[in-house]
Tab-separated table of C-alpha atoms in Angstrom:
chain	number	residue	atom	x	y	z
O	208	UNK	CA	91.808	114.329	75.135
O	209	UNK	CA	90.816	111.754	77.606
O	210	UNK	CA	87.847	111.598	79.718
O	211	UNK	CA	87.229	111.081	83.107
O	212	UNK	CA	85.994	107.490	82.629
O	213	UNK	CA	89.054	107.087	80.156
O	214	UNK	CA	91.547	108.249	82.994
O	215	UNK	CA	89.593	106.229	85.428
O	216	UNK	CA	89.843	102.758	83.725
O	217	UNK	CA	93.365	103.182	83.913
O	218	UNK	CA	93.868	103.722	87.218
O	219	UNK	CA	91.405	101.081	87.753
O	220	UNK	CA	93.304	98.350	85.799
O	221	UNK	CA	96.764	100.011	87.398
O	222	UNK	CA	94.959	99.187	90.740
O	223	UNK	CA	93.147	96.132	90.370
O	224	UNK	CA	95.227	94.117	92.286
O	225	UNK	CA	94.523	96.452	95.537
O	226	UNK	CA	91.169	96.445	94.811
O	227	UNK	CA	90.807	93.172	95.183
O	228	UNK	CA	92.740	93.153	98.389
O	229	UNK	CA	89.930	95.753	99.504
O	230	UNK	CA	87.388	93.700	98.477
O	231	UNK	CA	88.589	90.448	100.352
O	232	UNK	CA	89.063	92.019	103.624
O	233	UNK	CA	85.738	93.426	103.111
O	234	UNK	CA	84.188	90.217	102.147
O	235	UNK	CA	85.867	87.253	103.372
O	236	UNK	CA	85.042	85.315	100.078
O	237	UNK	CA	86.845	85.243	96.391
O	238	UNK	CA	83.524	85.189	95.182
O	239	UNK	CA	81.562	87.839	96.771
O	240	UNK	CA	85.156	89.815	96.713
O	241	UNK	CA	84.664	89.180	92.772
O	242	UNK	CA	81.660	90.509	92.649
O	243	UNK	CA	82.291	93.338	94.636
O	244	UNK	CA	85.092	94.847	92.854
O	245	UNK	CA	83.101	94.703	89.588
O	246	UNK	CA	80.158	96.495	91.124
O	247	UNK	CA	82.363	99.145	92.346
O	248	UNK	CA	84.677	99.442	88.712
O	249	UNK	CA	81.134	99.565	87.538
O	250	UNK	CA	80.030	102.128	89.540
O	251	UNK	CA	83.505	103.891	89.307
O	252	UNK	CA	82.958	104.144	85.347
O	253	UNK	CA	79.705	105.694	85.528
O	254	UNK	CA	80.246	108.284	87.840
O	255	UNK	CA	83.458	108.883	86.831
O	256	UNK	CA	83.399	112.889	86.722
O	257	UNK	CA	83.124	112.519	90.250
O	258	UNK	CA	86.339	111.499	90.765
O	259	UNK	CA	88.341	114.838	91.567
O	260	UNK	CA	91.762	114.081	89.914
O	261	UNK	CA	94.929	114.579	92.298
O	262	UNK	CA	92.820	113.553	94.942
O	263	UNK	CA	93.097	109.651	96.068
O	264	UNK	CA	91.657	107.091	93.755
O	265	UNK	CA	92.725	104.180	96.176
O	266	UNK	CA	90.438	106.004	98.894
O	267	UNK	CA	87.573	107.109	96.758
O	268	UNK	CA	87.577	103.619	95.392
O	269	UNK	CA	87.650	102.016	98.365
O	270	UNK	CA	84.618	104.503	99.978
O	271	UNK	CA	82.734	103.331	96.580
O	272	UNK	CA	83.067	99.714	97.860
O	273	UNK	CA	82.869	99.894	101.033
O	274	UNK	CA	79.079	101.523	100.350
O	275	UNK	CA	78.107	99.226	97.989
O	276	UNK	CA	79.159	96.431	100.339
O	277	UNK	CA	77.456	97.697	103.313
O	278	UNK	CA	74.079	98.198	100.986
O	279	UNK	CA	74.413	94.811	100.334
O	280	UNK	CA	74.536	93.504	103.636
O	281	UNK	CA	71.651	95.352	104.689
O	282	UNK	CA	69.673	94.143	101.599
O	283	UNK	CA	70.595	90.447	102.050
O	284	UNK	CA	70.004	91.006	105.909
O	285	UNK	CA	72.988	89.149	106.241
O	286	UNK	CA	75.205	91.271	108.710
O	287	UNK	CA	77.289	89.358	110.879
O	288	UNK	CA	77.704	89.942	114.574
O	289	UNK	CA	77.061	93.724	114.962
O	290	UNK	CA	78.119	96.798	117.485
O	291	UNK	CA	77.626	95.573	120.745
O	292	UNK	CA	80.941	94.734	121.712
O	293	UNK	CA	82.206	97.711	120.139
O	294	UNK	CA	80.975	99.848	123.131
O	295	UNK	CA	83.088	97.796	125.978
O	296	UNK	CA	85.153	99.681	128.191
O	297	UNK	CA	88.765	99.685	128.329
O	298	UNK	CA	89.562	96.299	129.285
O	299	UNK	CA	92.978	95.634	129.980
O	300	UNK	CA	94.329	92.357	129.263
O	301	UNK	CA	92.591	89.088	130.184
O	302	UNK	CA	90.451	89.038	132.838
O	303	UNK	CA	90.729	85.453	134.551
O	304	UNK	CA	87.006	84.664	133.456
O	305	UNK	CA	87.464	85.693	130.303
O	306	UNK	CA	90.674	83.128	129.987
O	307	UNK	CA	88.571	80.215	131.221
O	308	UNK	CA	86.043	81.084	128.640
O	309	UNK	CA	88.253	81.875	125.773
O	310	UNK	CA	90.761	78.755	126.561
O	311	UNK	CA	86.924	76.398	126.432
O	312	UNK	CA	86.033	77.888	123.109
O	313	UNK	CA	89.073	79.378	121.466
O	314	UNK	CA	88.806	80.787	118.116
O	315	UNK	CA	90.829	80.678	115.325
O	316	UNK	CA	92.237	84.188	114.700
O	317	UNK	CA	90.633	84.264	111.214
O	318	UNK	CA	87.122	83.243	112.904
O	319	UNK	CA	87.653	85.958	115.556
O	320	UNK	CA	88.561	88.684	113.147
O	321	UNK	CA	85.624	87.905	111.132
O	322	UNK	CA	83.269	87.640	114.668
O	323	UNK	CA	84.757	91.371	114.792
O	324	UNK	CA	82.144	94.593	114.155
O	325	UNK	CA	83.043	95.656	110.568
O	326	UNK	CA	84.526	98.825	111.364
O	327	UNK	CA	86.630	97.478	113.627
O	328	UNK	CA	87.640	95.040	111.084
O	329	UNK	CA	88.160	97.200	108.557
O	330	UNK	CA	90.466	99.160	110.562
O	331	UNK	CA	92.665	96.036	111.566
O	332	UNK	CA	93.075	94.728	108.561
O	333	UNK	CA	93.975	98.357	107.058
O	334	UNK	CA	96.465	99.039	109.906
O	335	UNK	CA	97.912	95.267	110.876
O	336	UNK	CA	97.339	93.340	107.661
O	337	UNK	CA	97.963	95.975	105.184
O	338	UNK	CA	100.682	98.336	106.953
O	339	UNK	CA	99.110	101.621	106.376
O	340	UNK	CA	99.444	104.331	108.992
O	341	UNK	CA	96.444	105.487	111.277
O	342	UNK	CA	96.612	108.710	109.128
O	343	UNK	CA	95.998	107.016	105.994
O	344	UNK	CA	93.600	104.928	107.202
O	345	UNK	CA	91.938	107.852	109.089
O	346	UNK	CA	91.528	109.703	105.517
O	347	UNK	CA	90.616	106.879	103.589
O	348	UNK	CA	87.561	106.251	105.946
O	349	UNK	CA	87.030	109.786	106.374
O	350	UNK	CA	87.213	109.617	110.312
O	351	UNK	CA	89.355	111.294	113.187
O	352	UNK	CA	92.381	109.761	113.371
O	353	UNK	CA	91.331	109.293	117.290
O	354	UNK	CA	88.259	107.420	115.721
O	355	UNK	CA	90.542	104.869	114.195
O	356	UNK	CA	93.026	104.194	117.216
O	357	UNK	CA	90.221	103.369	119.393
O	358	UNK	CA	88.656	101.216	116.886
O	359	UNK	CA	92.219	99.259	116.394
O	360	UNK	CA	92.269	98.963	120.045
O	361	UNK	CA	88.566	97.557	120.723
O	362	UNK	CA	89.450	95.052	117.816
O	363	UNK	CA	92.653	93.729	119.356
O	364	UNK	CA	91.369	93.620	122.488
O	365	UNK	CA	88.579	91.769	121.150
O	366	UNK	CA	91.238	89.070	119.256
O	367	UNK	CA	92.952	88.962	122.202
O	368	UNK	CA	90.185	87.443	124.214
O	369	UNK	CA	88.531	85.547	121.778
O	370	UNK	CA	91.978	83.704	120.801
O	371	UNK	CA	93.626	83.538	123.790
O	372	UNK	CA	96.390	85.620	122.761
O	373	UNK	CA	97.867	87.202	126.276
O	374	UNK	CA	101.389	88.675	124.799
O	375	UNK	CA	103.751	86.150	126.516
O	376	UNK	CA	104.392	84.717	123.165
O	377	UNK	CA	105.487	88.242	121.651
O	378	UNK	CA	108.077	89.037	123.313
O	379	UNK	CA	110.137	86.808	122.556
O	380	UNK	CA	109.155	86.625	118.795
O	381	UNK	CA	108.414	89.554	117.996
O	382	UNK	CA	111.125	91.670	118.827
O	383	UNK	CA	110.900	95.701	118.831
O	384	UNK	CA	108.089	96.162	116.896
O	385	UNK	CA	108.640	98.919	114.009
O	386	UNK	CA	109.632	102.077	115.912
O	387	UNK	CA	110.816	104.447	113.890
F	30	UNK	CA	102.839	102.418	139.079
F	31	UNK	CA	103.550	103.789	136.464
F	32	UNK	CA	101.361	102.171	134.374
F	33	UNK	CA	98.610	104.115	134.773
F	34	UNK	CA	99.489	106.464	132.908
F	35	UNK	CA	99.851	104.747	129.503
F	36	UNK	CA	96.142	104.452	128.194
F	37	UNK	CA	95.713	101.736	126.059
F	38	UNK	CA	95.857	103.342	122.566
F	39	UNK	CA	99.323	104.788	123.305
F	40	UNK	CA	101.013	101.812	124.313
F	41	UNK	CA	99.422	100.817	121.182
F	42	UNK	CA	100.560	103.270	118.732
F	43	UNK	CA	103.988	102.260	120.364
F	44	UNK	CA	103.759	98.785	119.323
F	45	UNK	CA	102.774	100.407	115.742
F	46	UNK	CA	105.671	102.423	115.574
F	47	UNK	CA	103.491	105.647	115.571
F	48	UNK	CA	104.435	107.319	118.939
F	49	UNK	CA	106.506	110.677	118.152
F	50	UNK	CA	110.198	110.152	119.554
F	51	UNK	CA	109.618	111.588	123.037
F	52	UNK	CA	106.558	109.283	124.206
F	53	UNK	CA	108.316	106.473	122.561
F	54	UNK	CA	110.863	107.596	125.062
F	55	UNK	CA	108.757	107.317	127.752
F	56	UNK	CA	106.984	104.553	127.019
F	57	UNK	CA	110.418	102.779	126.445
F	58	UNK	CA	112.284	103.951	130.271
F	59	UNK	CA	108.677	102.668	131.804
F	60	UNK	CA	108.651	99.152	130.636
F	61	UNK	CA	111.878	98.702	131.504
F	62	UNK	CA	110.877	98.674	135.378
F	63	UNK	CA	107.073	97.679	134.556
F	64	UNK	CA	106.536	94.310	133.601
F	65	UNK	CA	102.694	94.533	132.821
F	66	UNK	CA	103.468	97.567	130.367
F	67	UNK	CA	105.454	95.179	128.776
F	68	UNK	CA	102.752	92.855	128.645
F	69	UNK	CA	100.118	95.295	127.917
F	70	UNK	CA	102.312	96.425	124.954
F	71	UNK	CA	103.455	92.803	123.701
F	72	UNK	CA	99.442	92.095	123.759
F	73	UNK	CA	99.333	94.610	120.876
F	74	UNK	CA	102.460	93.316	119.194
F	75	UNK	CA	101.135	89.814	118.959
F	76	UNK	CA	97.651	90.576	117.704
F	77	UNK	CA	98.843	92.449	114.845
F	78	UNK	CA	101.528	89.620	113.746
F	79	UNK	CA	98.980	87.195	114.124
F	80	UNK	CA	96.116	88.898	112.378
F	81	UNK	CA	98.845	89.726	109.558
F	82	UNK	CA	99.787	85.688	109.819
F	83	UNK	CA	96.306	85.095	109.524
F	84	UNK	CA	95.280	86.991	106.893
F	85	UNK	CA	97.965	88.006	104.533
F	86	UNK	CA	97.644	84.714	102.674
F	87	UNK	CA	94.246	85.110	101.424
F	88	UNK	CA	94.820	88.522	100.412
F	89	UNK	CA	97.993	87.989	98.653
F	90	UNK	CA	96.213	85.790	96.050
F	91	UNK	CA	96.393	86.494	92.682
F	92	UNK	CA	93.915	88.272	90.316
F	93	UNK	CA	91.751	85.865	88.652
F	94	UNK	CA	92.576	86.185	85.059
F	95	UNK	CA	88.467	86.048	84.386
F	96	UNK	CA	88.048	88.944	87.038
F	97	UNK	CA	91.018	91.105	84.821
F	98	UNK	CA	89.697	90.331	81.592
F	99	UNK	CA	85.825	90.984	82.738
F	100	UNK	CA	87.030	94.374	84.126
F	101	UNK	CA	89.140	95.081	80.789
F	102	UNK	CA	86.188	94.825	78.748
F	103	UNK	CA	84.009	96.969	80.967
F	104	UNK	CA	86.974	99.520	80.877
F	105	UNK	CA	86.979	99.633	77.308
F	106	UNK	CA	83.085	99.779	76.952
F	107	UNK	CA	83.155	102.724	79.257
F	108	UNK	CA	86.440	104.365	77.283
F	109	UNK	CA	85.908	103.529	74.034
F	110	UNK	CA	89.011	100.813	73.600
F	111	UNK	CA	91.727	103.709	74.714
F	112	UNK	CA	93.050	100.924	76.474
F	113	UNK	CA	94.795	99.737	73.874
F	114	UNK	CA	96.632	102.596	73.068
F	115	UNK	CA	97.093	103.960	76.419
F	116	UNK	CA	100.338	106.146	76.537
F	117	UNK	CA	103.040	105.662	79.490
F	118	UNK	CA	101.391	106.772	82.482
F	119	UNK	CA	104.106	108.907	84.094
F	120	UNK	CA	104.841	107.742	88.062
F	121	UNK	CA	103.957	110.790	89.961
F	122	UNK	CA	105.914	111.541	92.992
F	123	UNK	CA	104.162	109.883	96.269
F	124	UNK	CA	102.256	112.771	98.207
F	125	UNK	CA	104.438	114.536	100.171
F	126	UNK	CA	102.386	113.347	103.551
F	127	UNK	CA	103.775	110.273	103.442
F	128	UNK	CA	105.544	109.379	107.105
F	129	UNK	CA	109.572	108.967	106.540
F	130	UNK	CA	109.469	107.452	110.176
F	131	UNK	CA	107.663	104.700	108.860
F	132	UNK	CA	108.865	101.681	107.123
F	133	UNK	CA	107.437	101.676	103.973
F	134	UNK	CA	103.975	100.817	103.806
F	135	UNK	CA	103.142	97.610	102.045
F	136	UNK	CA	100.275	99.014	100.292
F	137	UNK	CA	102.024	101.392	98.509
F	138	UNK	CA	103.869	98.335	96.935
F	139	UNK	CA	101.022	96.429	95.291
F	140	UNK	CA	99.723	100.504	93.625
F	141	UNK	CA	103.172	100.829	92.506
F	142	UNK	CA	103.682	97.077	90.962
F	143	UNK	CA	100.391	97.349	89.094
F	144	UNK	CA	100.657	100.842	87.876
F	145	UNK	CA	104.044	99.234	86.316
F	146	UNK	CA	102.343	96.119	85.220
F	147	UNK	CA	99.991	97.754	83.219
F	148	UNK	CA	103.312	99.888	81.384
F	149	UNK	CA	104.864	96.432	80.724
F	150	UNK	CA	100.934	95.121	79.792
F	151	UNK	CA	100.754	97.972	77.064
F	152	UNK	CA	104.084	97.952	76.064
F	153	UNK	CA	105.004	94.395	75.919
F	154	UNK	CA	108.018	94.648	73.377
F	155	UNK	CA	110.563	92.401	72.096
F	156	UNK	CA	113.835	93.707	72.282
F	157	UNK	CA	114.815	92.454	68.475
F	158	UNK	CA	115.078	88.988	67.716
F	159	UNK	CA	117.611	86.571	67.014
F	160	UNK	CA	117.969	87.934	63.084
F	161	UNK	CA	120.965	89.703	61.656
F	162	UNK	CA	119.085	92.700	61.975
F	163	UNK	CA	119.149	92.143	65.836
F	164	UNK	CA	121.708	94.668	66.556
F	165	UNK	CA	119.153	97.820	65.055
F	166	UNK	CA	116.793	96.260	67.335
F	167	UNK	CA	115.400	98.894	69.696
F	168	UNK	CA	112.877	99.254	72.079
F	169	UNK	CA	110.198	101.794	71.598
F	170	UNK	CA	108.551	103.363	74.924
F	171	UNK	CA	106.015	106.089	73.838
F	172	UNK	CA	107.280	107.484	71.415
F	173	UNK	CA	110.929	107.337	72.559
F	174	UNK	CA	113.347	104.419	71.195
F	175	UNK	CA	116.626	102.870	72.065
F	176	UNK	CA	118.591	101.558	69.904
F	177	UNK	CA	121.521	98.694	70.565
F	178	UNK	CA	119.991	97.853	74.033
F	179	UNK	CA	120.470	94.239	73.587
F	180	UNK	CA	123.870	94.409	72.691
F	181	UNK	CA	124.475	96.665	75.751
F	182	UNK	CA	122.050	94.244	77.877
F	183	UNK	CA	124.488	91.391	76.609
F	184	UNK	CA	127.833	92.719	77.167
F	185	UNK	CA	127.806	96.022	79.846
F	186	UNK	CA	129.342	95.176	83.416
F	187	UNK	CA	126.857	96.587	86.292
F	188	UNK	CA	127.849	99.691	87.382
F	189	UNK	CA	129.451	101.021	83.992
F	190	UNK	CA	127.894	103.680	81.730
F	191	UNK	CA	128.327	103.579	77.824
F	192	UNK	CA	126.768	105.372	74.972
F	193	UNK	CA	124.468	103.163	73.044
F	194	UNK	CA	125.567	101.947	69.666
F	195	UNK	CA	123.810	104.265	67.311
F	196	UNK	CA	121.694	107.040	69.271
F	197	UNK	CA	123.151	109.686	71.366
F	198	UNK	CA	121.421	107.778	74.777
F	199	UNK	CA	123.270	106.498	77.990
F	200	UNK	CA	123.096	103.185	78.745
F	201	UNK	CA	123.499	102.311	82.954
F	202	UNK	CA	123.731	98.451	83.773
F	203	UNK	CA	122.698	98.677	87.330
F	204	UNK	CA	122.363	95.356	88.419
F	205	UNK	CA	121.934	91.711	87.512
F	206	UNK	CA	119.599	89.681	88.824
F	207	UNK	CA	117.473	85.852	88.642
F	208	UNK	CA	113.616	86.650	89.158
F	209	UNK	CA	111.363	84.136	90.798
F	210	UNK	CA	111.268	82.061	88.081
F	211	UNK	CA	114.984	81.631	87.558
F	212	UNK	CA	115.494	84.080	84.553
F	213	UNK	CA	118.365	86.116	83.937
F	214	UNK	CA	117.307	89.786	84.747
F	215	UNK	CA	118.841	93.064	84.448
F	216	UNK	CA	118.188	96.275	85.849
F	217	UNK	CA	119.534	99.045	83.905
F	218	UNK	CA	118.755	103.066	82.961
F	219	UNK	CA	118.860	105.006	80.114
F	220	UNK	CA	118.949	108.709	79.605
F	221	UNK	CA	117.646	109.992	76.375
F	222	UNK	CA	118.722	113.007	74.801
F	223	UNK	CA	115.243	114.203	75.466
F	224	UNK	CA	116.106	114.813	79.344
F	225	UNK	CA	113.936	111.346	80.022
F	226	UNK	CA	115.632	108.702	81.999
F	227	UNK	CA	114.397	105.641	81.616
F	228	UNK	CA	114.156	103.128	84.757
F	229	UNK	CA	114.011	99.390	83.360
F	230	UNK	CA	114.184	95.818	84.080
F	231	UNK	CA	114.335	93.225	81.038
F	232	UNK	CA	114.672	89.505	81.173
F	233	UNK	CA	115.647	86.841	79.245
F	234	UNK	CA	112.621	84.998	77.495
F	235	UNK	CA	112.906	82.646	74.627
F	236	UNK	CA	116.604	83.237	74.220
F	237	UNK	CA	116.577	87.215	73.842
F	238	UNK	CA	115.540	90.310	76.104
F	239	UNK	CA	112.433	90.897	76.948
F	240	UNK	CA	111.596	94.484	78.739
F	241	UNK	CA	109.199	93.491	81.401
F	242	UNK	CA	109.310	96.969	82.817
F	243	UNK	CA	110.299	100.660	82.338
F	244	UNK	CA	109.346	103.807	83.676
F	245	UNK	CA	110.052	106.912	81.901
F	246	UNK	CA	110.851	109.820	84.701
F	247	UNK	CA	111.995	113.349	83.344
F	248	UNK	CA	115.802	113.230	84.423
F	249	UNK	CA	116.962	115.619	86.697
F	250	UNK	CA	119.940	117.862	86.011
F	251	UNK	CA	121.940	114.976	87.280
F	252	UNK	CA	120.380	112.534	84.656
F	253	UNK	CA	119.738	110.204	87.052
F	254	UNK	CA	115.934	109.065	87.645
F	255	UNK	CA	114.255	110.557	90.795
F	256	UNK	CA	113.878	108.607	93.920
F	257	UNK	CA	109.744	108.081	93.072
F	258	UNK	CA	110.711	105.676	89.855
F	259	UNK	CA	113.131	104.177	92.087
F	260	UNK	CA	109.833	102.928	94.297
F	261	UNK	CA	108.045	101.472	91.713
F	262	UNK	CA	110.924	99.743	90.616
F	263	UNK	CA	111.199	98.282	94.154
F	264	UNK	CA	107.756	97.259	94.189
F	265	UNK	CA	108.173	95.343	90.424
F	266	UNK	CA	111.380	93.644	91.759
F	267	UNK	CA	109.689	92.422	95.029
F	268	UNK	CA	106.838	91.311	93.055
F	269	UNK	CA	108.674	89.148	90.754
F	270	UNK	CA	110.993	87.488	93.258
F	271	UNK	CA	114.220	89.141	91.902
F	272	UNK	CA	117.000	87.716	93.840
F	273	UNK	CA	120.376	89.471	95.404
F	274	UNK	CA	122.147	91.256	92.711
F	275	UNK	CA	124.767	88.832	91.138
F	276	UNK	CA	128.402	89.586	92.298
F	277	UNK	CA	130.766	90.495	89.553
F	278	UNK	CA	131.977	87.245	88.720
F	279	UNK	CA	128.717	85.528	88.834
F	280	UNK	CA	127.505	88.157	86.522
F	281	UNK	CA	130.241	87.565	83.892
F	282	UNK	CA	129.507	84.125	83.704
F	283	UNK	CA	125.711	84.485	83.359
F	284	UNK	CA	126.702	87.042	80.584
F	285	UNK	CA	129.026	84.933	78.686
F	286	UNK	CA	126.689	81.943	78.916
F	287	UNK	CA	123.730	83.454	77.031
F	288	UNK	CA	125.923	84.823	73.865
């Protein structure tokens, strides 16, 4: 006898914990993340019949948030550094320019994955921070799984430059990697 | 050389683990001669441990209680206070999409510990107190209730199966265990004669136990719980800091020391 909204506050209170995850890596803030996951339970309530049970609630959540965060943006006019680096070639490793310039003005890692396009972000911190497969994270965003790899790419080629990282230091600690 | 032709987003999906076996293969035999492979592929490595380094911390806080409670009330607004009385939500088998080859992903941890928390959130029960009575003191999971689980809690050796004092259920001790916060834990399961098993943890809390967890799976014809239970349960123990399983003697003497 439940209804959708019923069957969707549970899942939302099972989930809140993720949400909030979602919401951080979106935002960068506890506040703003706050904010954002109530908007989005909000939202979730009230169009709850549009949830299509069996289907994922983690992903349809996180497509509700992920709107309502990008609305925001462009109302506040607040977007951070946008698209153009998203469009640079393939470059391979550290060019010796690019050392000199990233060793003079080295950013954090945090400050360079926050410098990054957000859907490159979002894609790093689904695939490196939160250990979800490209699959997952290709049908959570609704995007080729192709779509997301060269995303991931762009964005750690992008940390790698802007933090100096070259992988000397990886291989000795970190060792294999996760290979199945 | 032969670096050419590894394109960045496969050497990539190597250091990700996501190659299938015979371009990990490859990819492997190549940067054993090819020491900017290697480099090319340790790049990838390091960025995702360091982006994990760097941002796992703020992600991993907490729920603010004022954020929980704010979304509880708009819950029950929306659903009319079935909150309260929400029944055990049955843990549905993971999809069958997800990758074996992969370790398991860490996401599915924090779904599975909350879907659990919110059992132990609605349930909440005291296992009895410490009255005479205390031995007809039973837990009661939707509907279904066990009775003599803290005398079998108290007294059962992990890894030995007895019928429970008073009701035609099986009682499992599993394991025992100190969670995060130094309390005495056990794992344990119980068939009931209606074909459920449950999959529990209870700790010791003001001197008696305390379920802080259960998941009721339909039993297979083996009575034991399917594997699915067995993930949320990993995801509750990992999320309360439960330590190594207490050898046999260690267990005795926790045992002994709380009758």
């Amino acid at each position: 006898m439940s209804t959708p909204a019923d069957d969707v506050g549970k899942q939302l209170l099972a989930m809140l914990p993720v949400l909030r995850r979602f919401a951080l890596s979106l935002t960068r803030s506890a506040d703003k993340a706050d904010d954002l996951v109530q908007s989005a339970c909000e939202r979730a309530l009230a169009s709850a019949d549009r949830y299509e049970p069996g289907t994922r609630f983690d992903a349809w959540m996180f497509r509700i948030m992920r709107n309502l965060w990008i609305d925001r943006l462009r109302r506040e006019k607040v977007a951070g550094p946008m698209d153009d680096i998203d469009d640079r070639s393939n470059i391979v490793g550290v060019s010796g320019e690019q050392v000199i310039e990233a060793r003079s003005e080295m950013s954090s890692v945090s400050d360079a994955i926050a410098a990054l396009p957000d859907e490159q972000r979002e894609v790093l911190m689904l695939t490196c921070v939160e250990d979800m497969p490209y699959r997952e994270v290709a049908d959570m965003l609704g995007i080729p799984i192709g779509t997301v790899m060269s995303r991931l790419a762009r964005a750690r080629r992008r940390l790698a430059e802007a933090t100096g990282i070259t992988g000397d230091g990886a291989r000795s600690s970190v060792q294999q990697g996760k290979r199945p | 050389m032969t670096g050419q032709q590894f394109d960045d987003e496969i050497l990539m999906a190597f250091a990700d683990g996501e190659l299938d076996e015979a371009t990990t293969g490859a990819v492997e035999r190549a940067m054993e001669t090819d020491d900017d492979l290697a480099l090319r592929v340790a790049l990838f490595m390091e960025t995702r441990a360091r982006a994990r380094e760097a941002m796992a911390p703020m992600l991993d806080q907490p729920v603010p209680e004022a954020l929980r409670r704010s979304i509880e009330d708009m819950v029950a607004r929306h659903g009319g206070g079935d909150t309260q009385t929400a029944e055990v939500v049955a843990f549905r088998p993971a999809a069958n999409d997800r990758r074996p080859s992969i370790a398991r992903s860490r996401w599915i941890a924090p779904i599975a510990a909350s879907t659990v928390a919110v059992l132990a959130g609605v349930a909440g029960y005291w296992l009895g107190s410490a009255s005479p009575a205390r031995q007809d003191a039973g837990l009661a999971v939707a509907g279904l209730s066990v009775n003599g689980l803290p005398a079998a809690l108290d007294s059962t050796p992990s890894g030995e199966e007895i019928v429970l004092a008073g009701s035609d259920a099986r009682f499992r001790a599993i394991a025992t265990f100190e969670d995060g916060d130094g309390r005495l834990c056990r794992e344990f399961e119980v068939d009931m004669p209606s074909q459920a098993t449950l999959v529990s943890v209870a700790c010791r809390q003001a001197g008696d136990w305390t379920v802080s967890f259960v998941v009721v799976a339909a039993s297979g014809a083996d009575g034991y719980a399917p594997a699915s239970s067995l993930d949320a349960l990993d995801a509750y123990l990992s999320a309360i800091g439960a330590g190594e399983p207490l050898d046999d003697d260690d267990e005795r003497e926790a045992l002994s020391a709380i009758r």
